[in-house]
PDB file of C-alpha atoms in Angstrom:
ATOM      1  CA  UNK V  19     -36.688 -64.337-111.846  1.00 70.00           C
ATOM      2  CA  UNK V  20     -34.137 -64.374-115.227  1.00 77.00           C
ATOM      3  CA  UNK V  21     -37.962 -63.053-116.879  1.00 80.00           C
ATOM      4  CA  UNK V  22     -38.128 -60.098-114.539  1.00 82.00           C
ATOM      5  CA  UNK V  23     -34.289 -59.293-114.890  1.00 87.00           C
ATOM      6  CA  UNK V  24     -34.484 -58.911-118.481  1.00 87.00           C
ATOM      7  CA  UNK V  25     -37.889 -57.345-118.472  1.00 87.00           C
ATOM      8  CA  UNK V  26     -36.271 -54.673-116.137  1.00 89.00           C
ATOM      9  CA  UNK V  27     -32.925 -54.281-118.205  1.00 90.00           C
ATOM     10  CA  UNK V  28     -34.954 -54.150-121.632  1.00 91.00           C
ATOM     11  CA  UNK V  29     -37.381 -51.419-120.074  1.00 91.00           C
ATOM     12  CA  UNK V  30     -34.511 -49.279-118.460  1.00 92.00           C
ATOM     13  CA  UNK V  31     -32.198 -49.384-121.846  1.00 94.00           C
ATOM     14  CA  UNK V  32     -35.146 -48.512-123.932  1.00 94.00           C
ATOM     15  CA  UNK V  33     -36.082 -45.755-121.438  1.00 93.00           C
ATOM     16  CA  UNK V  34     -32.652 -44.159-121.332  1.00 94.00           C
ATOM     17  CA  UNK V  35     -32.250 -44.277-125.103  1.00 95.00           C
ATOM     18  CA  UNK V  36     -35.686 -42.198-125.120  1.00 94.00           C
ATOM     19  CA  UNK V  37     -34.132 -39.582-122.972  1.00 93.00           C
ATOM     20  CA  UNK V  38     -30.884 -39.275-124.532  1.00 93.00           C
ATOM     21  CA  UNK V  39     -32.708 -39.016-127.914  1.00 93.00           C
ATOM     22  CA  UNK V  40     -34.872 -36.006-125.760  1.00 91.00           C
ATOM     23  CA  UNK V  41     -31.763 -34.436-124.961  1.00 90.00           C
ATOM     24  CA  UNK V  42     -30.112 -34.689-128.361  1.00 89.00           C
ATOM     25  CA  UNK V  43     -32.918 -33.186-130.210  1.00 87.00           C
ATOM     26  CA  UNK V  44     -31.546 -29.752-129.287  1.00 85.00           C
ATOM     27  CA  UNK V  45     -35.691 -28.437-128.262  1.00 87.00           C
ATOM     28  CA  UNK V  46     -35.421 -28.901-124.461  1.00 85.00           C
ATOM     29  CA  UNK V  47     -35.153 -31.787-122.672  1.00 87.00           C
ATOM     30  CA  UNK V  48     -37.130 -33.556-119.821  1.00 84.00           C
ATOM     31  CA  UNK V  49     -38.105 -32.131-116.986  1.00 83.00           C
ATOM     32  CA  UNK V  50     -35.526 -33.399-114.615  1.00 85.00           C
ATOM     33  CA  UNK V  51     -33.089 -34.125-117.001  1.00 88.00           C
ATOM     34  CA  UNK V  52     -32.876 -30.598-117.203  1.00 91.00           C
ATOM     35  CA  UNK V  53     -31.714 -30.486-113.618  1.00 92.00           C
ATOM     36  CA  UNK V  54     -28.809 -32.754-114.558  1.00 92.00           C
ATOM     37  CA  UNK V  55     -27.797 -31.217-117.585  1.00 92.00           C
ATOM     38  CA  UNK V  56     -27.474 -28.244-115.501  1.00 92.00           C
ATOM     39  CA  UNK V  57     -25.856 -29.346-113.000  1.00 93.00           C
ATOM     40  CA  UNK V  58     -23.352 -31.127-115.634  1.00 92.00           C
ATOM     41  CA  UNK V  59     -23.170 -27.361-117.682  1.00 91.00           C
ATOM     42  CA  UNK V  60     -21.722 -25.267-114.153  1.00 89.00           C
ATOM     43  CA  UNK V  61     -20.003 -28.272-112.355  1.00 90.00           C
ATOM     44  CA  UNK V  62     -18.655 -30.431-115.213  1.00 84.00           C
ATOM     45  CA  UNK V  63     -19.177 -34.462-114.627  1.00 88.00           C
ATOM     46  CA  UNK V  64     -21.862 -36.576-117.125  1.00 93.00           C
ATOM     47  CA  UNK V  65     -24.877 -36.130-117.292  1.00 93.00           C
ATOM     48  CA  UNK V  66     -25.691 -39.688-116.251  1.00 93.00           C
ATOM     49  CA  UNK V  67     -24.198 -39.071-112.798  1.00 93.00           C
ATOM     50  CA  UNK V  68     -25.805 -36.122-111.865  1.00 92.00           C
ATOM     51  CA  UNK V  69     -29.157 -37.958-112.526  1.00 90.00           C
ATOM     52  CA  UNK V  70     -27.989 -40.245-110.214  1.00 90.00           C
ATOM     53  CA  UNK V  71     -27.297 -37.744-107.344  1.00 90.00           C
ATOM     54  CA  UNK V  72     -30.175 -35.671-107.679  1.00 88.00           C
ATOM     55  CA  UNK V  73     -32.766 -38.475-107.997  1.00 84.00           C
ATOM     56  CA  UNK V  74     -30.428 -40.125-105.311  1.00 85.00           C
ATOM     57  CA  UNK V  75     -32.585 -36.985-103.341  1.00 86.00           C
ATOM     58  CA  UNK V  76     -35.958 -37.669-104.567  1.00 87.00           C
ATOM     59  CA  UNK V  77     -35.470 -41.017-102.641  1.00 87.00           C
ATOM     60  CA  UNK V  78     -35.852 -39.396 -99.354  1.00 86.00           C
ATOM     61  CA  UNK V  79     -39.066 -37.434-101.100  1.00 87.00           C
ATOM     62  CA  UNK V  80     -40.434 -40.609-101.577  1.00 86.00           C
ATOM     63  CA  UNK V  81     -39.632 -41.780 -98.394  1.00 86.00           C
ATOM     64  CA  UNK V  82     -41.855 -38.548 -96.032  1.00 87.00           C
ATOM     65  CA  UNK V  83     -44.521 -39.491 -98.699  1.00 88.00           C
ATOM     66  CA  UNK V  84     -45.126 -43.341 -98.192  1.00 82.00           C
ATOM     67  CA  UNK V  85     -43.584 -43.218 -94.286  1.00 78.00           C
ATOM     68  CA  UNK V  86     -41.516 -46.321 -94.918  1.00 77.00           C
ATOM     69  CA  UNK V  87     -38.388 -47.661 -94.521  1.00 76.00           C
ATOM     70  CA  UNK V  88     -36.371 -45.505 -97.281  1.00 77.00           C
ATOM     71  CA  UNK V  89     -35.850 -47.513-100.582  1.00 76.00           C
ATOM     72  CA  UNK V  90     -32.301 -47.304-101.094  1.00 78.00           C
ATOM     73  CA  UNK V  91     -32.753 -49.836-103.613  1.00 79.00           C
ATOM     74  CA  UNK V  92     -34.200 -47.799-105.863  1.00 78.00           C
ATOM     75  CA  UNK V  93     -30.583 -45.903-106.454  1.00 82.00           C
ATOM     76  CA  UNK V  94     -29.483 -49.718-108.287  1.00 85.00           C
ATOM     77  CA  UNK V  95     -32.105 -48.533-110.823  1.00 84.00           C
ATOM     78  CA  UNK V  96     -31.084 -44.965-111.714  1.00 85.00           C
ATOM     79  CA  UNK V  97     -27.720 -46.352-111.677  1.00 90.00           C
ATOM     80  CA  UNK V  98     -28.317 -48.692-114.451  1.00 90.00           C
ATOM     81  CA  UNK V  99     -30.525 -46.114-116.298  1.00 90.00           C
ATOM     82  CA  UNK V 100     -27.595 -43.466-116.208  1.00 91.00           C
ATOM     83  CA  UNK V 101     -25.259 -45.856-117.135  1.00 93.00           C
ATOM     84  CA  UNK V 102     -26.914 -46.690-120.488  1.00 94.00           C
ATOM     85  CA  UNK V 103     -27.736 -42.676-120.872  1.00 94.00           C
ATOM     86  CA  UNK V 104     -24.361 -42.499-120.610  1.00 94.00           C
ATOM     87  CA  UNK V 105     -23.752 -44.541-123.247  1.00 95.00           C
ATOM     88  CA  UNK V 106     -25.897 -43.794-126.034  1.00 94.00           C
ATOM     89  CA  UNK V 107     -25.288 -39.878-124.897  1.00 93.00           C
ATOM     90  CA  UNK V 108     -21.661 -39.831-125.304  1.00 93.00           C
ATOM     91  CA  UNK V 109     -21.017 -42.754-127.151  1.00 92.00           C
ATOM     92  CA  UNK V 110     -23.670 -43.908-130.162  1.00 90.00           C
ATOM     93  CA  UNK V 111     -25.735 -41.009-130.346  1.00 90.00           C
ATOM     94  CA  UNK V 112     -22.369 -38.487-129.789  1.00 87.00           C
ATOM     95  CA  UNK V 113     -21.780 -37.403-133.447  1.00 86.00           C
ATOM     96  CA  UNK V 114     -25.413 -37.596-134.501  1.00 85.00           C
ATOM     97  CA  UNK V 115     -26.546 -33.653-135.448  1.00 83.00           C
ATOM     98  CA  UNK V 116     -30.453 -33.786-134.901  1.00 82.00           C
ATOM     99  CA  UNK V 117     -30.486 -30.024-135.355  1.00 73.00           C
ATOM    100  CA  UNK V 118     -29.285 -30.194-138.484  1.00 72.00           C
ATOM    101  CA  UNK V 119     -32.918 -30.002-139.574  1.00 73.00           C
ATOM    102  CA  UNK V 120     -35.540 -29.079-137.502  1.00 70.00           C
ATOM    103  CA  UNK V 121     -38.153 -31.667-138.875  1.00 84.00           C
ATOM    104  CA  UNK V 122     -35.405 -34.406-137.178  1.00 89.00           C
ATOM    105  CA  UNK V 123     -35.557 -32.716-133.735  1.00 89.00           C
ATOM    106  CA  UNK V 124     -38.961 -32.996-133.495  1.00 89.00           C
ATOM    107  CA  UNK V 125     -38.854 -36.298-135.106  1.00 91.00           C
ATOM    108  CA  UNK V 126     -36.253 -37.518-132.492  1.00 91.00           C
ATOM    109  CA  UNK V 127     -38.367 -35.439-129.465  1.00 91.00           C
ATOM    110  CA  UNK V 128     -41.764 -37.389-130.154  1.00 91.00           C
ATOM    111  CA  UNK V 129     -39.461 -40.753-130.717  1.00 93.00           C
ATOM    112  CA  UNK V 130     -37.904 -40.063-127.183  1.00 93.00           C
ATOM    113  CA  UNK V 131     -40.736 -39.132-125.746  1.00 92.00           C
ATOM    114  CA  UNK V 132     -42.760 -42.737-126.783  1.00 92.00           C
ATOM    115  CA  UNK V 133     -39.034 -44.374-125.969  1.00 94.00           C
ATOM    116  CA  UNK V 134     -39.297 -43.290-122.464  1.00 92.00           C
ATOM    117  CA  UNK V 135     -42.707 -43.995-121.860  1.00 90.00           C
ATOM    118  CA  UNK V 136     -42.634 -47.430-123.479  1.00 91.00           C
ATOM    119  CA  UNK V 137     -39.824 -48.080-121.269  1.00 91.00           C
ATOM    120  CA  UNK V 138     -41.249 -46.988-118.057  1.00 87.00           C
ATOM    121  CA  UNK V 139     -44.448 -48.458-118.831  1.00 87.00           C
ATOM    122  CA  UNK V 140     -42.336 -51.820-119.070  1.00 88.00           C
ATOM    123  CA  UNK V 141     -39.685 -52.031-116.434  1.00 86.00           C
ATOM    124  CA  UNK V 142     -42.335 -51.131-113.686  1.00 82.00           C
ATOM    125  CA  UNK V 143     -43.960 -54.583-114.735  1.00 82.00           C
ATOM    126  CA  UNK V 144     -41.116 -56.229-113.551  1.00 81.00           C
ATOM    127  CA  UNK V 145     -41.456 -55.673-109.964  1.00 79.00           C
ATOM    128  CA  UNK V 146     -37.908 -54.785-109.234  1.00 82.00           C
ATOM    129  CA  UNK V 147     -36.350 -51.823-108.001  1.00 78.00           C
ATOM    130  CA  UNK V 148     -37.992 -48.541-109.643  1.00 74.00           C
ATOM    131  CA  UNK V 149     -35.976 -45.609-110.355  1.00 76.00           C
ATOM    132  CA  UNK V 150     -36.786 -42.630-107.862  1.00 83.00           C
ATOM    133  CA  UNK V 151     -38.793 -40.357-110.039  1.00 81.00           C
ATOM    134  CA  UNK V 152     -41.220 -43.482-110.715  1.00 76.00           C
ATOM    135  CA  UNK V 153     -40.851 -44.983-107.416  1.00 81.00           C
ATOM    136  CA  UNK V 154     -42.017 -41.327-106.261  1.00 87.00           C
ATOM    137  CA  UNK V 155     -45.094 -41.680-109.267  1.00 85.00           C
ATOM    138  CA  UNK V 156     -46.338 -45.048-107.449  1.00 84.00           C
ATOM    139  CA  UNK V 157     -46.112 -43.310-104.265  1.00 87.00           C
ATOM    140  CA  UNK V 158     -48.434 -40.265-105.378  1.00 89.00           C
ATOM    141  CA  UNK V 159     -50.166 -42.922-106.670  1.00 87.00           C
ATOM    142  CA  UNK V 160     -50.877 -45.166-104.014  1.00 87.00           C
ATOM    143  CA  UNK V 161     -50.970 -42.374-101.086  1.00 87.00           C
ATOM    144  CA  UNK V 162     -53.171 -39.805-103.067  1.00 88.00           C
ATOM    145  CA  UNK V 163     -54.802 -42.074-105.161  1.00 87.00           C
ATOM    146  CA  UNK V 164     -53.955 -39.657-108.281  1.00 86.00           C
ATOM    147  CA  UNK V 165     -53.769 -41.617-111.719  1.00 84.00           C
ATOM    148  CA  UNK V 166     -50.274 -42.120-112.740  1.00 79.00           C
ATOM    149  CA  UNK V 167     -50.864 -39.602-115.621  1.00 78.00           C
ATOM    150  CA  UNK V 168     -51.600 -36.791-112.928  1.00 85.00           C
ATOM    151  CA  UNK V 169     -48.629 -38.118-110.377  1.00 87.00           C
ATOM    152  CA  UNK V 170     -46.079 -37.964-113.292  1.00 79.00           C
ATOM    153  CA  UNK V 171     -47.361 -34.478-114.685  1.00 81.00           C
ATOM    154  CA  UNK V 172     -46.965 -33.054-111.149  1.00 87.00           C
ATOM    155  CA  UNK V 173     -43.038 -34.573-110.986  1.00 86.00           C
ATOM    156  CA  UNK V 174     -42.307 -33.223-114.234  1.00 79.00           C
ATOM    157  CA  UNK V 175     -43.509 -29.877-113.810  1.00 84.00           C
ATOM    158  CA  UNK V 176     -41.684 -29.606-110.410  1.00 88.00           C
ATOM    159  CA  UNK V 177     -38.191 -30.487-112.184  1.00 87.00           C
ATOM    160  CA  UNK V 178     -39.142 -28.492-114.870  1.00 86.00           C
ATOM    161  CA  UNK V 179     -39.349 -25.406-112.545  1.00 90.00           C
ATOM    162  CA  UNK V 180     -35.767 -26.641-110.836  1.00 91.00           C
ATOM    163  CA  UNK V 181     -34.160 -27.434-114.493  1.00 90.00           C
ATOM    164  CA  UNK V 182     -35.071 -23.789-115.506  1.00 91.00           C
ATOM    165  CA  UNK V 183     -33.755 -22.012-112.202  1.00 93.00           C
ATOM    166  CA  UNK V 184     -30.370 -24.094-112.784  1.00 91.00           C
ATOM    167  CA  UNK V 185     -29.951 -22.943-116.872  1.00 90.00           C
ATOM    168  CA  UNK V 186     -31.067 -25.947-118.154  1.00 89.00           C
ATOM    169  CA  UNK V 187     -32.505 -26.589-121.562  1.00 88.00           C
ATOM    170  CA  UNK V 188     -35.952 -25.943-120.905  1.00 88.00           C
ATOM    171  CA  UNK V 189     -37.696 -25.198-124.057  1.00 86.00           C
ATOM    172  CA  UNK V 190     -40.941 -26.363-125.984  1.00 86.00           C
ATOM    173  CA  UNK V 191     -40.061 -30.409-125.501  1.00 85.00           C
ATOM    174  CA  UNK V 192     -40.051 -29.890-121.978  1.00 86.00           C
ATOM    175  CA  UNK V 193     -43.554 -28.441-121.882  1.00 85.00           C
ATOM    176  CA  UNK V 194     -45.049 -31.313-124.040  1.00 86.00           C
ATOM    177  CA  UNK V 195     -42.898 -34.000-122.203  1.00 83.00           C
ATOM    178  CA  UNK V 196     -44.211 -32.968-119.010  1.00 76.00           C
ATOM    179  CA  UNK V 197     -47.838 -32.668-120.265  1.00 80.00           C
ATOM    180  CA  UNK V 198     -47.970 -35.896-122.251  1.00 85.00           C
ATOM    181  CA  UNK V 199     -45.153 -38.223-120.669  1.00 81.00           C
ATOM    182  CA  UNK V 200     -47.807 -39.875-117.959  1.00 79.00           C
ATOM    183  CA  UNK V 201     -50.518 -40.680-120.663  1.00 85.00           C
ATOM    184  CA  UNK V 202     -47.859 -42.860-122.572  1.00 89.00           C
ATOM    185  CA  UNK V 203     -46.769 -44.233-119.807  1.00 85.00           C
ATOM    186  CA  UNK V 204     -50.157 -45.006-118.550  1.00 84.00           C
ATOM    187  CA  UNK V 205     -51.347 -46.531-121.973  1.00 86.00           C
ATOM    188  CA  UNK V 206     -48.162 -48.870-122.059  1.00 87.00           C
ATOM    189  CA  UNK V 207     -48.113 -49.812-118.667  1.00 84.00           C
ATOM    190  CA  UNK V 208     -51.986 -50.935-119.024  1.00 85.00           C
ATOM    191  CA  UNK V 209     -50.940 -53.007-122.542  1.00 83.00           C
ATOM    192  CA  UNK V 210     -48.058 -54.467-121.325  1.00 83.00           C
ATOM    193  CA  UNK V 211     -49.802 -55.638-117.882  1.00 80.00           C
ATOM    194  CA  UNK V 212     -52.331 -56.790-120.366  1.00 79.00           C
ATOM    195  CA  UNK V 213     -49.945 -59.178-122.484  1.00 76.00           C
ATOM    196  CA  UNK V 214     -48.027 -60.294-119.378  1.00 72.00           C
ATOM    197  CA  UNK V 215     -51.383 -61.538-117.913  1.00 72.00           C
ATOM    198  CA  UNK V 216     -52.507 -63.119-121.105  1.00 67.00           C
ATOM    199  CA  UNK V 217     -49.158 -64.743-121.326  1.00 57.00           C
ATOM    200  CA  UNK V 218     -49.444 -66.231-117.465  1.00 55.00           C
ATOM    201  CA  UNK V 219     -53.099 -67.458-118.280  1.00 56.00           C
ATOM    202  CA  UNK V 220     -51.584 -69.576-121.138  1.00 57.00           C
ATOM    203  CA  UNK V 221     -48.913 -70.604-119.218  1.00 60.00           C
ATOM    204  CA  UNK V 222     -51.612 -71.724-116.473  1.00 57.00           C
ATOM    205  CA  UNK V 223     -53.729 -73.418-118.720  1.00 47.00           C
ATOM    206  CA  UNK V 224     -50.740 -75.202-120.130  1.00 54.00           C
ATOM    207  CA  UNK V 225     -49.737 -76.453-116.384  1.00 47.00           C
ATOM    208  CA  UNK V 226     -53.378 -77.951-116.005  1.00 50.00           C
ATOM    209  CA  UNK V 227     -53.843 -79.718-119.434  1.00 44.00           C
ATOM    210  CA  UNK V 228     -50.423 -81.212-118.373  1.00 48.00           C
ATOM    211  CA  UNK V 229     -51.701 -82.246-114.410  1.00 52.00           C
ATOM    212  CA  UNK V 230     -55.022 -83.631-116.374  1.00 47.00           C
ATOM    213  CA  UNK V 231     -52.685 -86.077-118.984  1.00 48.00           C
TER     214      UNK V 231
END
C-alpha cells in the first residue's frame, strides 16, 4: 500500500508542476485550467481552488455516465493536485518570467505538457482515487469503449469551449494541449504499466526461487 501512496503522490506532484508550468508559459493554458483561471480572474480566490470546485462538478458527470454510486473520493485527488498547483504557482514558479522570451514559453508549454501527461500516465497506475477529469477519461473509456487518447481529447475540447466563454487564457497551447495531451498520456500509461508488471514478475520469481530453497 506505502508503493501505491507514493506512486500516487509522485504522479499528482509531477502532474501539477506540468500544469502550472502550462499556465506560466503565458501561450494559453489547459483546457480546463482555463475554466479556473477564469473563474480566479472575475471572482478572486487561487487558482488551485477553483479547480477543485469545478472538477468537484465533473464528479457528478462522471457519475450519469458510469450509473454508480458517485465517487466522492475522487475530490481527495484534485485536492492534493491543487494543493501542489498551488504551490509551485504562487510559490516556486511565482517570480519566474517565461515570457521573457518566447523560445522559453514554448519551451516551458511542451515541458508542461509531457509533465502532465507523465504524471497522469503514472498516478492512474496506482489504483487510488483519480482526479475527476481522469476519473471521467476511464469512464468514456470503459462505457464507450473510446481509447483514452479520444476520451481525453473530447474533455479537453469541452473545457476548452467553457475556459473561452469565461475569459480564460485560451490561446495556441490550449489547442495543442487538447489535441496531443491523451497520446502522452496513453504512451506513458502503457510504459509505466509495462515496468510495473516487469517489476511484479521479478518480484514473483524471486518469491518462488525462495519457496523452492
Amino acid at each position: 500500500m506505502g508503493k501505491r501512496i507514493a506512486i500516487y503522490i509522485i504522479g499528482l506532484m509531477i502532474t501539477s508542476f506540468g500544469i502550472a508550468l502550462i499556465i506560466s508559459s503565458g501561450v494559453g493554458a489547459g483546457p480546463w485550467d482555463t475554466v479556473a483561471v477564469g473563474l480566479n480572474m472575475h471572482l478572486g480566490l487561487t487558482i488551485g481552488l477553483w479547480s477543485i470546485i469545478a472538477q468537484g462538478l465533473v464528479v457528478f458527470v462522471t457519475w450519469a455516465i458510469e450509473r454508480e454510486r458517485i465517487q466522492y473520493e475522487a475530490v481527495v485527488a484534485i485536492i492534493i493536485r491543487s494543493v501542489f498547483l498551488d504551490v509551485w504557482i504562487y510559490g516556486v514558479l511565482r517570480n519566474v518570467d517565461f515570457g521573457a522570451f518566447l523560445g522559453m514559453s514554448w519551451l516551458a508549454l511542451s515541458l508542461g505538457i509531457l509533465c502532465v501527461g507523465v504524471g497522469i500516465g503514472i498516478y492512474i497506475e496506482s489504483r487510488l482515487p483519480r482526479t475527476p477529469l481522469d476519473g471521467l477519461m476511464i469512464a468514456l473509456h470503459n462505457r464507450f469503449g473510446w481509447s483514452l487518447n479520444i476520451s481525453r481529447v473530447s474533455i479537453e475540447c469541452s473545457g476548452a469551449i467553457i475556459g473561452f466563454l469565461l475569459g480564460g487564457p485560451v490561446g495556441v497551447g490550449t489547442v495543442l494541449i487538447a489535441a496531443t495531451l491523451g497520446r502522452v498520456v496513453q504512451f506513458s500509461n502503457l510504459k509505466f504499466k509495462k515496468v510495473l508488471t516487469t517489476h511484479h514478475e521479478r518480484q514473483q520469481i524471486r518469491v518462488q526461487q525462495l519457496k523452492e530453497m
